Each structure stands twice: as structure tokens, then as C-alpha cells.
Amino acid sequence: MTNYFALLGLPEALSLDPEVVETSWREKSRALADSSSGSEAPLDHPDLNQARSTLADPALRLAHWLALRAPDSPADRSIDPSLMDLFSAISPVLEKTDKLLASHRRATTALTRAMLTHEAIDVQLQIQELLQRIQPLRSSLTGQFDDLEKAGGEDDFQPATRALGQLKFLKRWEEQCRERLLSLIAC
Amino acid sequence: MNEELIIGIDLGTTNSLVGVVDSGFPLVLADREGGRLTPSCVSWATSGEPLVGKEAFRSRMISPERTVSSIKRFIGRTFSDLTAQEREDAGFPLVAGRYDEILVAIDPETLATPEEISALILARLKKIAEEALEMPVSRAVITVPAYFNNTQREATKRAAGLAGLTVERIINEPTAAALAYGLDKLEESATVAVYDLGGGTFDLSILQMRDGFFEVISTAGDTRLGGDDLDRVIARHFAATLALGELSPGEEATLLARAREVKEALSIEDSVTARFPFFRGSASFELELSRPALEKLLTPVIERTRPIARRAFAEAASKGVAEVERLILVGGSTRIPLVREKLQEWFGLVPDISQHPDESIALGAAIQAGMLCGRVRQIILVDVTPLSLGIETFGGLMNVIIPRNSTIPVKAGELFTNAVDHQESMAIRVLQGERELAKDNWLLGEVTVPFTPGPKGSARVGVQFAIGLDGILEVLARDTVTGEDHVLEIRNAAIDVDDEAVERMVSESIDCAFDDMNERIWTEAKLKSEELLPAVGEALALVGHLVPADDLAGIEAATARVRSALESESHDSTALKSANAALDEATQTLAAILVEAAFSGLDS
């Protein structure tokens, strides 16, 4: 497996400044472009792009770090009690949104679409509220990164695995919420 | 040097152009008559070789059913994907081929795929370049709408191959326009949005330009929205106002041509008169149209770009790019003053009209070509894939493997294993799109992952999905034993049938292409009536008291017209469609009042 930290010349640290990742990606891309000459050697570097998108995202970064340090640690798929409330709040809103979007897709006239506006605004607000609940939960997990690294230094990867499980849930929910929000915006 | 030369091509819906970089500057090449725009038209009006470009464009009035325009709307799509409306709007007969591909049926002996027709246009551009440069040309960069999917990109590439051109790179149209815009501003840092409304497609891309990096942050679009749609709205208005009833193909072509002229003239004048001399037999018509009246017609179409643009803006914001400093307009349709006014109103930015609406994409293609052959340096272009890529999982869901707006090139791996003992292979359906259900997305095709026979769960094949700089997918399987990658073919998932059956199908569908259409259009129109009528009742119950009396009377009259058209025994689809359109238009104010009421509920 490619070590993305090494590829971008960065320390194998869980807490990374996104700006540092960005700067390093630019430098490496520029160097690659300068060394390639025209169409003979096209600027084709999926690994660099992959490294950038992985390291810029806390959940993906943690997953990559774990895969490098403890490739055999089993995944933790349980939902922490602290996320349970959010979990039970998200599904009904997503379901409601999907129904609304389906009606919107069926609507072919300005009038039938306008009939849905009221509800669309309503669910948009609900989704935004959910997104606001996700933020602090994620921050509290990324706030543990230094501790996770320390534990990892002592060969204890269980806390990191646990945090990754939670971060993955949050990431997925956030993506689902954002996707619905974008679809609603495009209504 | 000659061998090295790469041309840049803008293969447009309405017009196409070819350019090249000379002494560091991009320029558009002219044909022998000095014309830089080649109409994207092919005609079989005369016997022998088809006419291409200007000659074809001129023949569209004389022989509308043998003249093909806006073929870009059909490239890389399947026949079953087309709505009856799209088939009707095409203006030339379309039939299904054996793999559900679209065939343009000029006559039973002259069938051509959208790729073949595009190839004729590309071959003309190649010739223009060769004559202007006085040297043979075989390599090209071709632009496509940013929102083109994998299949549409591949079809474009194949069309170029048919025209004798090797495609060195496919690039996205708004990205090309950004290159043209930014070439002389490499020292500046800016975040720009490119609003590209062409003849048939709309894209909005948001880019960051910094230190010679041109990076696309987000992109959104509609590959079936452009100037063609504006022309059609105007032509329908002509037909309705002049009460022309059913139109012959020739009459329709004339109306569309006048519509386009009126649209273009009203970008400059305040009022114009459309004349239709000897339109039907000896009958001549004329009709005056003012700019406000035109704008009222165009507004609903232009409004369709708004949510798409908002989506791209919102997506850029979620990636941390909240402030867009400039809004660059390209594409012929952005000449319309209403478009510029609306954009300013929506986004609070004075549109930047420094770019040539017709030429900047070709110039950008030429710059990219120049970059590839070393004639332009300093620039690094970083683009994204417009649509999410995924595979179908059990239960018919789409599992996203590469999310949309990922920086390309990009690759992502998935591990597959055998679900039963001694399974030899597994078929994976590859999809593109944003919908949760697999069936709602584009099916790109199927790949077969081979397994080494063994007990359940023993086989392990890593499959890599890679999207290259052209935005085109390649699927590779890694043999875990040898560690070697090999390319898996993405096969069309349609069922193969024998040649004879195909011939029969094709000839039958040509014969009944038009009969079949009337019933289909009737069904589509009926659905629309059934959607609108109850909505009118509900909406009036909610906000009827807020609607001006004039509008109410108009709605009532239009409703009655739809009802009577629905009840007609003859299934007159033209009458029902125009009644629907009238009701749709009559309820615009009502719709706006509803939307406003919904938003004002927020404040209370």
C-alpha cells in the first residue's frame, strides 16, 4: 500500500493542518509537471490526488494511519451511545426528504413544483439542524487524535479503531445530509 | 514540429470551431471563406456525399427531414433513454439500433449513428485546420460539456477516431473557457465561476486560479438545456399566436429558424417583426415581438439554470470555497441581456463578458493542446469528475466508489470474492449518477471479474476503478498471485440479437416511427394534464385569494381548454399539448405566489 504521508513528504501524524497537505500537494504536482515534457509524459498522478484527498479528511486520514500502523486491527462497527440520538433523528428526515424529492422529480410544471416549496423549506431547515449536530461530535473525536497516537505508540490501537468507527458513521451521515441538501437546493 | 502539432476543437451543439496555439497565442482558424464558426450540421439533401457545415445549414429549410442538427444532444445516449418529446423535437427521424443505440434514419438505406454524424463534422474541422495550417493534422484536444457522462465522452472520442483524429485529451468546456480567460492572468489569484450556456448544454464550474494552478472545485450542469430550447419556446409561441395548428416539418424548420433570428435580434433591438412570407401556400404571416414579451417566454428556460448553478456554488462552499469573485460568461446564449440581468440578480456579481461567447472554449482547447505539445508551459490544470461512479449492490442500490467532484485522475479499489464454491466469475454493473437506486442512474456497462476456482470466500480479486484525465473510466483487475493488472472490458449490458431481427426492427420502426409517436405524445401530454389539473385546484384553494382577477380568469379559461382537449375522441396530441402549455403559462403567477407564500412562512 502506498504511504500517502511519505508520498507528500509529511510526518505520519494524525493531526495535520489541511493547509500543509495542500502546499505539499501543490509542490509535488508542480515538480511532476515540470519534469514531464508535453504529451510524452502526461501529468498523470492519481496517487498524489488520492494522498491529498485522504490526508485532508480526518476520517480517511485516521483510516490510512491505522492501515499503515495496524493493518490487521478489526473494524469497530458499533454505534457509540453518544451518537444514538442523532442516528434516530437522521433516518426519518432523510426518508421524508427522499419522498419529497421523488414528488419533485415527477412534477413537470412550475405549479406542481411550487406546491412542494413549503415542505422543501421545512426539510432543508431540519437537515441543517442535523448537520449542526454532527459538527461538535466530530470535533470531539478529532480532538482525541493526539491521545490515539500516544496509545498507538504503545501498540494499543483499540481506541483508534473505535474512534474511526464513529467518525465513519458521522462522515456517512454528513454526506447523506449534504447530498439531500444539495438536491433540495437544486429543486 | 509538424508531427507534434495538436489542434483544439470545440465540438458544439450548434456550431463547432478549431483552434491552435501559434507563438504562444491561441487562435481560432478560419475556413476558406474566412468563417470561424462551422455549423454542426450534416445534410443528405442532395444525392451523393452528405453536405457538412454551412452547406448543410443552408439546406435545412429545403430538406428539413434530411438535415441533421444538434446531434450532440444524442451522442452517447440510448434510444430507450429518449422521451417522445425529445424524438419529436429532433426534427429528423430517430430509430433504435440493435444495442438500443440511436440511429438517425434519413431513409431506410441511410442510417447513421450520432457518432458517425459527429465524425463528419470533426472531419470538416480537421480539413479546415489542414488548409489553414498547410500541413496534415492528426491529433486533437476535444471539449465536451463538463456534465457529459462516461458514455458520452467515449462516444465523442470514437467519433474523432472515425474522423481520423487521435484524441490527446478530452477537456471540459467551462474548464477550457477558464483557461482562455486566465492565460494572461497567471500572476493573479482568483476564484471564478464559469457560466456556460451553449446551443444545447449548460454547465457551471467553479475554479480556483492560483500560482498557475487552474483547479476546478465543483461542477454541475444539464446536458439538455441550451439555446435550442429557447428557440423552441419562441417557435411554439409563433405557432400558437398565429393559430397554425399542425405543422409540416418544413414549416417547423422555418419557425425555428425565424425564432433564432428573432432571439438574436432582440438581444440588440427592443422590438422586431418576424415575417413568414408564403408560409402556407400563398398565405403570409407576420408577428411583432418586443423584448419584454420575449423575456417573458424565455424566463422559465433561463430559470432552469439557477438551481444547477446554486448547486455548484453550494458544493464549492462545502469544500471551503465560499466566495466567488468573478462570474465569467461563455456560450452563445449568454449574449441574451435577460441572462445577464438574471445572473446579476441571483448571484450579486456583475457578469464578466470579456470572453468571446462563441470562441473562448475553442481557444481553451487550443491552449490545452499547446500545453500537451509543449507550446504552453506554466499552467497546471486540475479538473474533477462531474458524476459519482459506483457499482450496483445486492438489492439494486448504488454503492459510490468515486464521489462526484473528485479530482482527476482518480482511482479507487474494491475487493471482490466468490460468494459460492467454485464460482468462476462475477458480473458487476458499473453506474454513474447521484441517485440511491441503481436503476435511476446511468448504466455504463458490465464488467466480469474472473475468479480462481476454489471454496467460497477463497478468491480475492482487487478491482480498480480509475478515471483518467479525459474523465473516462478504466476498470482494472489485479491478480493477487502475479500482482499484474489487466483491463476489464466494460460491455454494453443490452442483449444481443441476430442481424435479421435487427433489420426487421429497424425497418418496422422507420415505418411506424410517426404513428407510434402520436400515441406516445398523447400519453405524455395526458400525464401532464393529470398532473396539472388537480394542482390548480389545490393551489387556488391555498392562495387563490392572492391571485389577481385577470390571472384567475386566464387560469379558468386554460383549465377548461385542457379539459375539453382531454375529452376529445380523436386523441389530438397537438391540441392537448398546446392546451397544457397554455395552462402551464397561465399558472406561472400562481406558482410564484405559492413559492413566495412558502418563503414568507419562514419569517412568521
Short mmCIF file of N, CA and C in Angstrom, two decimals, chain A residues 25-26 29-30 33 38-39 42-47 49-50 52 105-112 114-115 117-118 121 125 179-180 182-183 185-186, chain B residues 139 210-211 213 215 307 310-311 314-315 372 378 380 404 407-411 435-436 469 528 531-532 535-536 538-539 590-591 594-595 598-599 602:
data_model
loop_
_atom_site.label_atom_id
_atom_site.label_comp_id
_atom_site.label_asym_id
_atom_site.label_seq_id
_atom_site.Cartn_x
_atom_site.Cartn_y
_atom_site.Cartn_z
N TRP A 25 1.01 19.09 -1.65
CA TRP A 25 0.42 18.55 -2.89
C TRP A 25 0.76 19.44 -4.08
N ARG A 26 0.68 20.74 -3.87
CA ARG A 26 0.99 21.67 -4.97
C ARG A 26 2.45 21.56 -5.39
N SER A 29 2.97 18.34 -7.26
CA SER A 29 2.33 18.38 -8.58
C SER A 29 3.13 19.23 -9.55
N ARG A 30 3.60 20.36 -9.03
CA ARG A 30 4.38 21.28 -9.87
C ARG A 30 5.68 20.59 -10.33
N ALA A 33 4.89 18.14 -13.00
CA ALA A 33 4.55 18.79 -14.26
C ALA A 33 5.81 19.30 -14.96
N GLY A 38 5.49 17.66 -22.25
CA GLY A 38 4.39 17.55 -23.22
C GLY A 38 3.61 16.27 -23.08
N SER A 39 3.10 15.80 -24.20
CA SER A 39 2.19 14.65 -24.16
C SER A 39 2.94 13.33 -24.03
N PRO A 42 2.32 12.51 -19.83
CA PRO A 42 1.26 13.36 -19.31
C PRO A 42 1.26 13.40 -17.79
N LEU A 43 0.74 14.51 -17.30
CA LEU A 43 0.68 14.71 -15.86
C LEU A 43 -0.39 13.80 -15.28
N ASP A 44 0.01 12.58 -15.01
CA ASP A 44 -0.96 11.59 -14.59
C ASP A 44 -0.55 11.06 -13.22
N HIS A 45 -1.16 11.56 -12.19
CA HIS A 45 -0.70 11.17 -10.86
C HIS A 45 -1.86 10.93 -9.91
N PRO A 46 -2.64 9.85 -10.17
CA PRO A 46 -3.76 9.58 -9.27
C PRO A 46 -3.34 9.42 -7.82
N ASP A 47 -2.15 8.87 -7.57
CA ASP A 47 -1.72 8.66 -6.19
C ASP A 47 -1.59 9.98 -5.43
N ASN A 49 -3.20 12.78 -6.01
CA ASN A 49 -4.54 13.28 -5.73
C ASN A 49 -5.20 12.50 -4.60
N GLN A 50 -4.98 11.21 -4.64
CA GLN A 50 -5.53 10.33 -3.60
C GLN A 50 -4.94 10.70 -2.25
N ARG A 52 -3.78 13.54 -1.30
CA ARG A 52 -4.32 14.81 -0.86
C ARG A 52 -5.73 14.64 -0.29
N ARG A 105 -39.35 15.21 -8.66
CA ARG A 105 -38.91 14.69 -9.96
C ARG A 105 -40.10 14.40 -10.86
N ARG A 106 -41.19 13.97 -10.24
CA ARG A 106 -42.37 13.68 -11.05
C ARG A 106 -43.05 14.95 -11.54
N ALA A 107 -42.85 16.04 -10.81
CA ALA A 107 -43.51 17.30 -11.18
C ALA A 107 -42.86 17.89 -12.42
N THR A 108 -43.66 18.20 -13.43
CA THR A 108 -43.07 18.74 -14.66
C THR A 108 -43.47 20.19 -14.90
N THR A 109 -44.29 20.75 -14.02
CA THR A 109 -44.71 22.14 -14.25
C THR A 109 -44.33 23.01 -13.07
N ALA A 110 -44.25 24.30 -13.34
CA ALA A 110 -43.88 25.26 -12.30
C ALA A 110 -44.87 25.17 -11.14
N LEU A 111 -46.14 24.97 -11.47
CA LEU A 111 -47.17 24.95 -10.43
C LEU A 111 -47.02 23.74 -9.51
N THR A 112 -46.84 22.56 -10.09
CA THR A 112 -46.73 21.37 -9.24
C THR A 112 -45.43 21.41 -8.42
N ALA A 114 -44.10 24.24 -7.37
CA ALA A 114 -44.34 25.28 -6.36
C ALA A 114 -45.12 24.72 -5.18
N MET A 115 -46.00 23.76 -5.47
CA MET A 115 -46.79 23.15 -4.40
C MET A 115 -45.89 22.48 -3.35
N THR A 117 -42.81 23.60 -2.44
CA THR A 117 -41.82 24.51 -1.86
C THR A 117 -41.88 24.55 -0.34
N HIS A 118 -43.11 24.64 0.17
CA HIS A 118 -43.27 24.79 1.61
C HIS A 118 -42.56 23.65 2.37
N ILE A 121 -38.67 23.71 2.10
CA ILE A 121 -38.01 24.63 3.02
C ILE A 121 -37.94 23.99 4.41
N LEU A 125 -34.42 23.03 6.58
CA LEU A 125 -34.09 23.52 7.92
C LEU A 125 -33.76 22.36 8.85
N GLU A 179 -25.88 15.63 0.65
CA GLU A 179 -26.41 15.23 -0.65
C GLU A 179 -27.89 15.62 -0.77
N ARG A 180 -28.66 15.35 0.28
CA ARG A 180 -30.08 15.72 0.25
C ARG A 180 -30.23 17.22 0.16
N LEU A 182 -28.18 19.38 -1.13
CA LEU A 182 -27.86 19.83 -2.49
C LEU A 182 -29.01 19.54 -3.44
N SER A 183 -29.60 18.36 -3.29
CA SER A 183 -30.73 18.03 -4.17
C SER A 183 -31.89 18.99 -3.92
N ILE A 185 -31.61 22.08 -2.81
CA ILE A 185 -31.21 23.38 -3.37
C ILE A 185 -31.49 23.40 -4.85
N ALA A 186 -31.23 22.26 -5.50
CA ALA A 186 -31.42 22.19 -6.95
C ALA A 186 -32.88 21.99 -7.34
N ARG B 139 -3.85 14.97 -34.63
CA ARG B 139 -4.02 14.87 -33.17
C ARG B 139 -4.86 16.05 -32.68
N ARG B 210 -4.56 29.95 -9.07
CA ARG B 210 -3.55 30.39 -8.12
C ARG B 210 -2.22 29.77 -8.54
N ASP B 211 -1.18 30.56 -8.62
CA ASP B 211 0.18 30.09 -8.96
C ASP B 211 0.22 29.21 -10.21
N PHE B 213 -1.96 27.19 -11.13
CA PHE B 213 -2.89 26.07 -10.99
C PHE B 213 -4.28 26.54 -11.37
N GLU B 215 -7.68 25.05 -10.86
CA GLU B 215 -8.30 23.89 -10.22
C GLU B 215 -9.82 24.01 -10.17
N PRO B 307 -31.11 26.66 -10.24
CA PRO B 307 -30.82 25.65 -9.21
C PRO B 307 -29.53 24.88 -9.49
N ARG B 310 -26.78 27.09 -8.37
CA ARG B 310 -26.77 27.14 -6.90
C ARG B 310 -26.14 25.89 -6.33
N ARG B 311 -26.40 24.77 -6.99
CA ARG B 311 -25.84 23.51 -6.53
C ARG B 311 -24.31 23.55 -6.57
N ALA B 314 -23.09 25.82 -3.83
CA ALA B 314 -23.22 25.21 -2.51
C ALA B 314 -22.14 24.14 -2.31
N GLU B 315 -21.86 23.42 -3.38
CA GLU B 315 -20.88 22.35 -3.27
C GLU B 315 -19.47 22.92 -3.08
N LEU B 372 -0.05 20.31 -24.16
CA LEU B 372 0.34 18.92 -24.41
C LEU B 372 1.52 18.81 -25.36
N GLN B 378 3.85 26.57 -17.81
CA GLN B 378 3.43 27.25 -16.56
C GLN B 378 2.07 26.84 -16.00
N ILE B 380 -0.95 24.40 -14.72
CA ILE B 380 -1.33 23.05 -14.31
C ILE B 380 -2.84 23.02 -14.16
N ARG B 404 -18.60 12.27 -6.89
CA ARG B 404 -18.50 13.34 -7.90
C ARG B 404 -17.64 14.47 -7.35
N THR B 407 -11.06 15.02 -7.66
CA THR B 407 -10.00 15.46 -8.56
C THR B 407 -9.55 14.31 -9.44
N ILE B 408 -9.47 14.55 -10.76
CA ILE B 408 -8.98 13.50 -11.66
C ILE B 408 -7.52 13.79 -12.03
N PRO B 409 -6.70 12.80 -12.33
CA PRO B 409 -7.05 11.37 -12.31
C PRO B 409 -7.29 10.87 -10.90
N VAL B 410 -8.17 9.88 -10.81
CA VAL B 410 -8.50 9.32 -9.51
C VAL B 410 -8.68 7.82 -9.67
N LYS B 411 -8.35 7.09 -8.61
CA LYS B 411 -8.61 5.65 -8.68
C LYS B 411 -9.08 5.18 -7.31
N ARG B 435 -28.16 9.12 -7.77
CA ARG B 435 -29.35 8.59 -7.14
C ARG B 435 -29.05 7.33 -6.37
N GLU B 436 -29.88 7.08 -5.35
CA GLU B 436 -29.62 5.95 -4.47
C GLU B 436 -29.89 4.60 -5.15
N LEU B 469 -7.54 11.54 -17.03
CA LEU B 469 -7.66 12.98 -17.27
C LEU B 469 -8.75 13.34 -18.28
N LYS B 528 -49.36 14.90 -18.21
CA LYS B 528 -49.10 16.26 -17.78
C LYS B 528 -50.41 16.95 -17.36
N GLU B 531 -51.41 15.81 -14.08
CA GLU B 531 -50.58 16.37 -13.03
C GLU B 531 -51.04 17.80 -12.70
N LEU B 532 -51.33 18.56 -13.77
CA LEU B 532 -51.64 19.97 -13.60
C LEU B 532 -53.03 20.23 -13.02
N ALA B 535 -53.49 20.03 -9.32
CA ALA B 535 -52.63 21.01 -8.67
C ALA B 535 -53.25 22.40 -8.73
N VAL B 536 -53.91 22.72 -9.85
CA VAL B 536 -54.53 24.03 -10.00
C VAL B 536 -55.59 24.20 -8.90
N GLU B 538 -55.85 22.63 -5.99
CA GLU B 538 -55.24 22.73 -4.66
C GLU B 538 -54.60 24.08 -4.42
N ALA B 539 -53.89 24.56 -5.45
CA ALA B 539 -53.18 25.82 -5.31
C ALA B 539 -54.16 26.97 -5.13
N LEU B 590 -49.45 32.14 -10.36
CA LEU B 590 -49.95 31.35 -9.24
C LEU B 590 -48.80 30.59 -8.56
N ALA B 591 -47.94 30.01 -9.39
CA ALA B 591 -46.79 29.26 -8.86
C ALA B 591 -45.87 30.19 -8.07
N LEU B 594 -47.30 31.00 -4.73
CA LEU B 594 -47.14 29.86 -3.82
C LEU B 594 -45.74 29.83 -3.22
N VAL B 595 -44.74 30.01 -4.08
CA VAL B 595 -43.35 29.96 -3.62
C VAL B 595 -43.12 31.09 -2.61
N ALA B 598 -44.60 30.32 0.67
CA ALA B 598 -43.82 29.33 1.41
C ALA B 598 -42.64 30.00 2.11
N PHE B 599 -41.99 30.92 1.40
CA PHE B 599 -40.83 31.59 2.00
C PHE B 599 -41.24 32.56 3.09
N LEU B 602 -41.55 31.47 6.60
CA LEU B 602 -40.32 31.36 7.37
C LEU B 602 -40.19 32.47 8.40
#
